[in-house]
Amino acid sequence: MNSIYRFLLLSMMVLLWSCEDAIELKLKDNTPKYVIEGMITNEPGVCQVNVSQTKNFGDDNQFNGISGAIVKVENNGTSVLLNEISKGIYTTTAINGTPGQTYFLSVTIQGEMFTASSTMPEHVPFLDFTLKPKDYDSTRTTPMVKFKDTPGVANYYWFQQYINDKIQREYKVLNDEFTSGQEINEYLVFENTTKDHGKNIVKGDRLTAEMHCIDASVYTYMFSLSNANGSSDGAAPANPVTNINGGALGFFSAHTVQRKTIVVP
């Protein structure tokens, strides 16, 4: 099973939930790029698309939202227009995601159209989330997730992580290339990489793992995002492999959601 785990210097994933940080991409040129980050899930009323624009690397870290975009999600011939609830944030409760269905996104910004599609995978049960005493440390804690992969199909997984309901920049993506149909036990890493001891993990903290079943294009995006700032061997920075057509950065994902929470004993 291929997996990645890293502390993201980019803030793309966090934007869908916090909308406080701006994307910091070292582009090959200084031309601003539109960034589209969208998702629809199997949870009722969860469909959101963020539309923003990149900034120069040295600019402030505020979300650079784009107002006035026309944002639509379509499924089975029914198109739903998303409402702009704040600058650059578009949502709707008029459409729910269903496993096995394909969803089409279109975003029009000042006459430019960007499109994407994503197929929501079938639900794979999230069986357990546990923490053994030997795996706990105040600066680096490694609980384990457990699930059983569905055989006969290619499966891709994205785990997001929360401490006391606050989303973390750490995440993990997995595929079942070598583990199809097997029971999977995989560690997640929760850690404080700063010198601020106030951010250490302490007894009573709630650790949450949010499991998403994602399609292949979203997995590729998440995987390539880990290399967006270049590598230790001197490779040049590169933008993540987006599933957005038309020249924008970002991603669109139709995925399932499951959560489990444990309390640090």
mmCIF file of C-alpha atoms in Angstrom:
data_model
loop_
_atom_site.group_PDB
_atom_site.id
_atom_site.type_symbol
_atom_site.label_atom_id
_atom_site.label_comp_id
_atom_site.label_asym_id
_atom_site.label_seq_id
_atom_site.Cartn_x
_atom_site.Cartn_y
_atom_site.Cartn_z
ATOM 1 C CA MET A 1 0.000 0.000 0.000
ATOM 2 C CA ASN A 2 1.414 3.378 -0.964
ATOM 3 C CA SER A 3 0.982 6.089 1.642
ATOM 4 C CA ILE A 4 2.145 9.615 2.364
ATOM 5 C CA TYR A 5 2.219 11.590 5.540
ATOM 6 C CA ARG A 6 3.616 15.049 5.858
ATOM 7 C CA PHE A 7 3.064 18.408 7.455
ATOM 8 C CA LEU A 8 1.594 20.570 4.708
ATOM 9 C CA LEU A 9 3.241 23.900 4.090
ATOM 10 C CA LEU A 10 0.396 24.602 1.704
ATOM 11 C CA SER A 11 -3.033 25.402 3.113
ATOM 12 C CA MET A 12 -5.284 24.045 0.354
ATOM 13 C CA MET A 13 -7.013 21.395 2.420
ATOM 14 C CA VAL A 14 -7.634 23.656 5.395
ATOM 15 C CA LEU A 15 -9.373 26.263 3.275
ATOM 16 C CA LEU A 16 -12.459 24.134 2.750
ATOM 17 C CA TRP A 17 -13.160 24.296 6.472
ATOM 18 C CA SER A 18 -11.394 27.337 7.968
ATOM 19 C CA CYS A 19 -11.186 29.784 5.035
ATOM 20 C CA GLU A 20 -8.544 31.768 6.934
ATOM 21 C CA ASP A 21 -5.287 30.962 5.152
ATOM 22 C CA ALA A 22 -4.261 31.768 1.595
ATOM 23 C CA ILE A 23 -2.668 29.309 -0.785
ATOM 24 C CA GLU A 24 1.068 29.770 -1.082
ATOM 25 C CA LEU A 25 2.276 28.149 -4.292
ATOM 26 C CA LYS A 26 5.687 28.827 -5.783
ATOM 27 C CA LEU A 27 4.530 29.109 -9.357
ATOM 28 C CA LYS A 28 6.941 29.004 -12.270
ATOM 29 C CA ASP A 29 5.906 32.560 -13.106
ATOM 30 C CA ASN A 30 4.160 35.371 -11.270
ATOM 31 C CA THR A 31 0.912 35.107 -13.220
ATOM 32 C CA PRO A 32 -2.028 34.830 -10.783
ATOM 33 C CA LYS A 33 -3.976 31.594 -11.022
ATOM 34 C CA TYR A 34 -7.529 30.850 -10.007
ATOM 35 C CA VAL A 35 -7.849 28.177 -7.340
ATOM 36 C CA ILE A 36 -11.011 26.060 -7.153
ATOM 37 C CA GLU A 37 -11.502 23.694 -4.211
ATOM 38 C CA GLY A 38 -14.777 21.843 -4.089
ATOM 39 C CA MET A 39 -16.406 18.870 -2.484
ATOM 40 C CA ILE A 40 -19.681 17.057 -2.242
ATOM 41 C CA THR A 41 -20.097 14.272 0.325
ATOM 42 C CA ASN A 42 -22.614 11.632 1.330
ATOM 43 C CA GLU A 43 -23.550 13.737 4.351
ATOM 44 C CA PRO A 44 -26.787 15.725 3.948
ATOM 45 C CA GLY A 45 -26.288 19.277 2.784
ATOM 46 C CA VAL A 46 -22.509 19.159 2.383
ATOM 47 C CA CYS A 47 -21.592 20.715 -0.942
ATOM 48 C CA GLN A 48 -19.091 23.565 -0.949
ATOM 49 C CA VAL A 49 -16.802 25.198 -3.483
ATOM 50 C CA ASN A 50 -14.153 27.790 -2.624
ATOM 51 C CA VAL A 51 -12.955 30.095 -5.415
ATOM 52 C CA SER A 52 -9.848 32.175 -4.856
ATOM 53 C CA GLN A 53 -6.722 33.446 -6.542
ATOM 54 C CA THR A 54 -3.056 32.835 -5.804
ATOM 55 C CA LYS A 55 -0.851 35.525 -4.345
ATOM 56 C CA ASN A 56 2.840 36.252 -4.574
ATOM 57 C CA PHE A 57 4.817 34.094 -2.179
ATOM 58 C CA GLY A 58 5.700 37.032 0.075
ATOM 59 C CA ASP A 59 2.166 38.437 0.332
ATOM 60 C CA ASP A 60 -0.042 38.195 3.420
ATOM 61 C CA ASN A 61 -1.692 34.876 4.259
ATOM 62 C CA GLN A 62 -5.339 35.919 3.931
ATOM 63 C CA PHE A 63 -7.830 34.000 1.818
ATOM 64 C CA ASN A 64 -8.053 35.796 -1.528
ATOM 65 C CA GLY A 65 -11.658 34.887 -2.351
ATOM 66 C CA ILE A 66 -13.255 35.673 -5.715
ATOM 67 C CA SER A 67 -16.821 37.002 -5.657
ATOM 68 C CA GLY A 68 -19.339 36.852 -8.468
ATOM 69 C CA ALA A 69 -18.449 33.436 -9.874
ATOM 70 C CA ILE A 70 -21.204 31.250 -11.310
ATOM 71 C CA VAL A 71 -20.791 27.876 -9.608
ATOM 72 C CA LYS A 72 -22.889 24.844 -10.554
ATOM 73 C CA VAL A 73 -22.918 21.153 -9.650
ATOM 74 C CA GLU A 74 -24.733 18.709 -11.928
ATOM 75 C CA ASN A 75 -25.809 15.085 -11.495
ATOM 76 C CA ASN A 76 -28.113 12.982 -13.675
ATOM 77 C CA GLY A 77 -29.190 15.998 -15.717
ATOM 78 C CA THR A 78 -30.069 18.148 -12.700
ATOM 79 C CA SER A 79 -27.975 21.296 -12.262
ATOM 80 C CA VAL A 80 -27.828 23.180 -8.953
ATOM 81 C CA LEU A 81 -26.535 26.733 -8.612
ATOM 82 C CA LEU A 82 -24.455 27.344 -5.478
ATOM 83 C CA ASN A 83 -24.987 30.501 -3.411
ATOM 84 C CA GLU A 84 -22.122 32.762 -2.372
ATOM 85 C CA ILE A 85 -22.346 32.942 1.431
ATOM 86 C CA SER A 86 -19.156 34.993 1.861
ATOM 87 C CA LYS A 87 -16.425 36.242 -0.439
ATOM 88 C CA GLY A 88 -15.317 33.283 -2.535
ATOM 89 C CA ILE A 89 -17.295 30.657 -0.572
ATOM 90 C CA TYR A 90 -20.161 28.966 -2.445
ATOM 91 C CA THR A 91 -22.506 26.380 -0.922
ATOM 92 C CA THR A 92 -25.832 24.616 -1.388
ATOM 93 C CA THR A 93 -28.013 22.205 0.580
ATOM 94 C CA ALA A 94 -30.092 21.364 -2.497
ATOM 95 C CA ILE A 95 -28.006 18.371 -3.565
ATOM 96 C CA ASN A 96 -26.712 15.356 -1.628
ATOM 97 C CA GLY A 97 -23.943 13.013 -2.704
ATOM 98 C CA THR A 98 -24.626 9.325 -3.340
ATOM 99 C CA PRO A 99 -21.962 6.610 -3.675
ATOM 100 C CA GLY A 100 -21.599 5.393 -7.249
ATOM 101 C CA GLN A 101 -22.804 8.667 -8.752
ATOM 102 C CA THR A 102 -20.694 11.082 -10.830
ATOM 103 C CA TYR A 103 -20.877 14.813 -10.155
ATOM 104 C CA PHE A 104 -19.893 17.577 -12.568
ATOM 105 C CA LEU A 105 -18.647 20.982 -11.465
ATOM 106 C CA SER A 106 -18.579 24.146 -13.555
ATOM 107 C CA VAL A 107 -17.219 27.495 -12.393
ATOM 108 C CA THR A 108 -17.453 30.592 -14.572
ATOM 109 C CA ILE A 109 -15.309 33.601 -13.624
ATOM 110 C CA GLN A 110 -15.490 36.707 -15.792
ATOM 111 C CA GLY A 111 -16.308 34.671 -18.869
ATOM 112 C CA GLU A 112 -13.735 31.926 -18.219
ATOM 113 C CA MET A 113 -15.159 28.462 -17.535
ATOM 114 C CA PHE A 114 -13.494 25.749 -15.491
ATOM 115 C CA THR A 115 -14.898 22.239 -15.194
ATOM 116 C CA ALA A 116 -14.281 19.038 -13.260
ATOM 117 C CA SER A 117 -15.925 15.729 -12.476
ATOM 118 C CA SER A 118 -15.635 13.227 -9.654
ATOM 119 C CA THR A 119 -17.289 9.883 -8.957
ATOM 120 C CA MET A 120 -18.148 9.110 -5.352
ATOM 121 C CA PRO A 121 -16.787 5.657 -4.406
ATOM 122 C CA GLU A 122 -18.777 3.094 -2.497
ATOM 123 C CA HIS A 123 -18.673 3.248 1.273
ATOM 124 C CA VAL A 124 -15.868 1.236 2.978
ATOM 125 C CA PRO A 125 -16.619 0.822 6.719
ATOM 126 C CA PHE A 126 -14.288 2.598 9.153
ATOM 127 C CA LEU A 127 -13.943 -0.132 11.794
ATOM 128 C CA ASP A 128 -11.860 1.327 14.613
ATOM 129 C CA PHE A 129 -9.625 4.147 15.838
ATOM 130 C CA THR A 130 -7.424 3.273 18.817
ATOM 131 C CA LEU A 131 -4.483 4.571 20.824
ATOM 132 C CA LYS A 132 -2.165 2.347 22.853
ATOM 133 C CA PRO A 133 -0.278 3.847 25.840
ATOM 134 C CA LYS A 134 3.071 3.081 24.192
ATOM 135 C CA ASP A 135 2.033 5.139 21.157
ATOM 136 C CA TYR A 136 1.335 8.308 23.144
ATOM 137 C CA ASP A 137 3.767 11.175 23.559
ATOM 138 C CA SER A 138 2.955 14.819 24.175
ATOM 139 C CA THR A 139 4.724 15.967 21.006
ATOM 140 C CA ARG A 140 4.092 12.964 18.742
ATOM 141 C CA THR A 141 1.126 10.615 19.141
ATOM 142 C CA THR A 142 0.364 7.763 16.751
ATOM 143 C CA PRO A 143 -3.142 6.267 16.997
ATOM 144 C CA MET A 144 -4.188 3.542 14.588
ATOM 145 C CA VAL A 145 -7.078 3.395 12.118
ATOM 146 C CA LYS A 146 -8.608 0.083 11.081
ATOM 147 C CA PHE A 147 -10.757 -0.737 8.041
ATOM 148 C CA LYS A 148 -11.270 -3.632 5.632
ATOM 149 C CA ASP A 149 -10.595 -2.901 1.995
ATOM 150 C CA THR A 150 -13.192 -3.963 -0.550
ATOM 151 C CA PRO A 151 -11.723 -6.583 -2.932
ATOM 152 C CA GLY A 152 -11.979 -6.482 -6.695
ATOM 153 C CA VAL A 153 -11.967 -2.689 -7.109
ATOM 154 C CA ALA A 154 -9.303 -0.011 -6.839
ATOM 155 C CA ASN A 155 -9.806 1.904 -3.582
ATOM 156 C CA TYR A 156 -8.313 5.195 -2.451
ATOM 157 C CA TYR A 157 -8.500 6.754 1.004
ATOM 158 C CA TRP A 158 -7.868 10.192 2.506
ATOM 159 C CA PHE A 159 -7.643 10.631 6.281
ATOM 160 C CA GLN A 160 -7.980 14.111 7.756
ATOM 161 C CA GLN A 161 -7.057 14.744 11.368
ATOM 162 C CA TYR A 162 -8.436 16.956 14.139
ATOM 163 C CA ILE A 163 -7.323 17.808 17.656
ATOM 164 C CA ASN A 164 -10.174 19.068 19.851
ATOM 165 C CA ASP A 165 -12.240 19.588 16.676
ATOM 166 C CA LYS A 166 -9.568 21.788 15.063
ATOM 167 C CA ILE A 167 -8.424 20.495 11.685
ATOM 168 C CA GLN A 168 -4.712 19.748 11.376
ATOM 169 C CA ARG A 169 -2.524 20.216 8.326
ATOM 170 C CA GLU A 170 -1.280 16.656 8.596
ATOM 171 C CA TYR A 171 -3.131 14.138 6.476
ATOM 172 C CA LYS A 172 -2.616 10.680 5.010
ATOM 173 C CA VAL A 173 -3.634 9.145 1.698
ATOM 174 C CA LEU A 174 -3.584 5.421 0.935
ATOM 175 C CA ASN A 175 -4.321 3.114 -1.954
ATOM 176 C CA ASP A 176 -4.890 -0.650 -2.073
ATOM 177 C CA GLU A 177 -2.454 -1.533 -4.835
ATOM 178 C CA PHE A 178 -0.891 -4.263 -2.672
ATOM 179 C CA THR A 179 -3.610 -4.773 -0.049
ATOM 180 C CA SER A 180 -6.838 -5.331 -1.984
ATOM 181 C CA GLY A 181 -9.436 -7.059 0.172
ATOM 182 C CA GLN A 182 -7.240 -7.053 3.276
ATOM 183 C CA GLU A 183 -7.883 -5.655 6.745
ATOM 184 C CA ILE A 184 -5.823 -2.488 7.040
ATOM 185 C CA ASN A 185 -4.238 -1.208 10.260
ATOM 186 C CA GLU A 186 -2.463 2.077 9.633
ATOM 187 C CA TYR A 187 -0.925 4.671 11.940
ATOM 188 C CA LEU A 188 -1.797 8.362 11.805
ATOM 189 C CA VAL A 189 0.623 10.883 13.275
ATOM 190 C CA PHE A 190 -0.552 13.771 15.428
ATOM 191 C CA GLU A 191 2.337 16.011 16.442
ATOM 192 C CA ASN A 192 3.483 19.415 17.565
ATOM 193 C CA THR A 193 6.292 20.481 15.246
ATOM 194 C CA THR A 194 6.586 23.947 16.782
ATOM 195 C CA LYS A 195 8.473 25.173 19.854
ATOM 196 C CA ASP A 196 5.178 26.186 21.479
ATOM 197 C CA HIS A 197 4.631 23.668 24.287
ATOM 198 C CA GLY A 198 1.076 24.957 24.616
ATOM 199 C CA LYS A 199 0.317 22.994 21.448
ATOM 200 C CA ASN A 200 1.463 19.685 22.913
ATOM 201 C CA ILE A 201 -1.035 16.841 23.096
ATOM 202 C CA VAL A 202 -2.231 16.299 26.673
ATOM 203 C CA LYS A 203 -4.491 13.862 28.457
ATOM 204 C CA GLY A 204 -8.126 14.645 27.770
ATOM 205 C CA ASP A 205 -7.502 15.947 24.254
ATOM 206 C CA ARG A 206 -9.871 14.598 21.599
ATOM 207 C CA LEU A 207 -8.238 13.138 18.509
ATOM 208 C CA THR A 208 -10.519 12.690 15.507
ATOM 209 C CA ALA A 209 -9.845 10.768 12.308
ATOM 210 C CA GLU A 210 -12.078 11.569 9.351
ATOM 211 C CA MET A 211 -12.011 8.865 6.672
ATOM 212 C CA HIS A 212 -12.851 9.722 3.071
ATOM 213 C CA CYS A 213 -13.224 7.226 0.237
ATOM 214 C CA ILE A 214 -11.986 9.199 -2.785
ATOM 215 C CA ASP A 215 -11.634 8.559 -6.495
ATOM 216 C CA ALA A 216 -8.349 8.091 -8.360
ATOM 217 C CA SER A 217 -8.045 11.688 -9.585
ATOM 218 C CA VAL A 218 -8.391 13.112 -6.089
ATOM 219 C CA TYR A 219 -5.839 10.606 -4.771
ATOM 220 C CA THR A 220 -3.417 11.747 -7.482
ATOM 221 C CA TYR A 221 -3.997 15.362 -6.495
ATOM 222 C CA MET A 222 -3.412 14.681 -2.784
ATOM 223 C CA PHE A 223 -0.324 12.615 -3.517
ATOM 224 C CA SER A 224 1.176 15.201 -5.849
ATOM 225 C CA LEU A 225 0.391 17.975 -3.374
ATOM 226 C CA SER A 226 2.990 16.460 -1.064
ATOM 227 C CA ASN A 227 5.662 17.245 -3.682
ATOM 228 C CA ALA A 228 4.424 20.722 -4.574
ATOM 229 C CA ASN A 229 7.358 22.488 -2.887
ATOM 230 C CA GLY A 230 10.021 20.305 -4.503
ATOM 231 C CA SER A 231 12.067 17.545 -2.918
ATOM 232 C CA SER A 232 15.221 17.139 -0.902
ATOM 233 C CA ASP A 233 17.169 15.969 -3.963
ATOM 234 C CA GLY A 234 16.800 19.362 -5.591
ATOM 235 C CA ALA A 235 13.823 18.693 -7.840
ATOM 236 C CA ALA A 236 12.047 21.853 -8.932
ATOM 237 C CA PRO A 237 8.737 22.805 -7.291
ATOM 238 C CA ALA A 238 5.663 21.766 -9.245
ATOM 239 C CA ASN A 239 1.971 22.426 -8.916
ATOM 240 C CA PRO A 240 -0.244 19.497 -7.811
ATOM 241 C CA VAL A 241 -1.918 17.420 -10.530
ATOM 242 C CA THR A 242 -5.381 18.958 -10.574
ATOM 243 C CA ASN A 243 -8.605 17.452 -11.923
ATOM 244 C CA ILE A 244 -9.850 20.962 -12.783
ATOM 245 C CA ASN A 245 -9.996 21.643 -16.545
ATOM 246 C CA GLY A 246 -9.376 25.098 -17.975
ATOM 247 C CA GLY A 247 -6.175 26.200 -16.280
ATOM 248 C CA ALA A 248 -7.169 26.629 -12.629
ATOM 249 C CA LEU A 249 -5.445 25.000 -9.675
ATOM 250 C CA GLY A 250 -7.219 22.968 -7.007
ATOM 251 C CA PHE A 251 -9.488 19.929 -6.991
ATOM 252 C CA PHE A 252 -13.088 18.739 -6.940
ATOM 253 C CA SER A 253 -13.952 15.671 -4.873
ATOM 254 C CA ALA A 254 -17.090 13.591 -4.423
ATOM 255 C CA HIS A 255 -16.333 11.404 -1.412
ATOM 256 C CA THR A 256 -17.813 9.573 1.540
ATOM 257 C CA VAL A 257 -17.208 10.694 5.125
ATOM 258 C CA GLN A 258 -16.868 8.737 8.366
ATOM 259 C CA ARG A 259 -15.460 9.933 11.700
ATOM 260 C CA LYS A 260 -14.167 8.387 14.871
ATOM 261 C CA THR A 261 -12.894 10.192 17.973
ATOM 262 C CA ILE A 262 -10.782 9.012 20.874
ATOM 263 C CA VAL A 263 -9.802 10.817 24.071
ATOM 264 C CA VAL A 264 -6.158 10.715 25.131
ATOM 265 C CA PRO A 265 -6.219 8.737 28.422
#
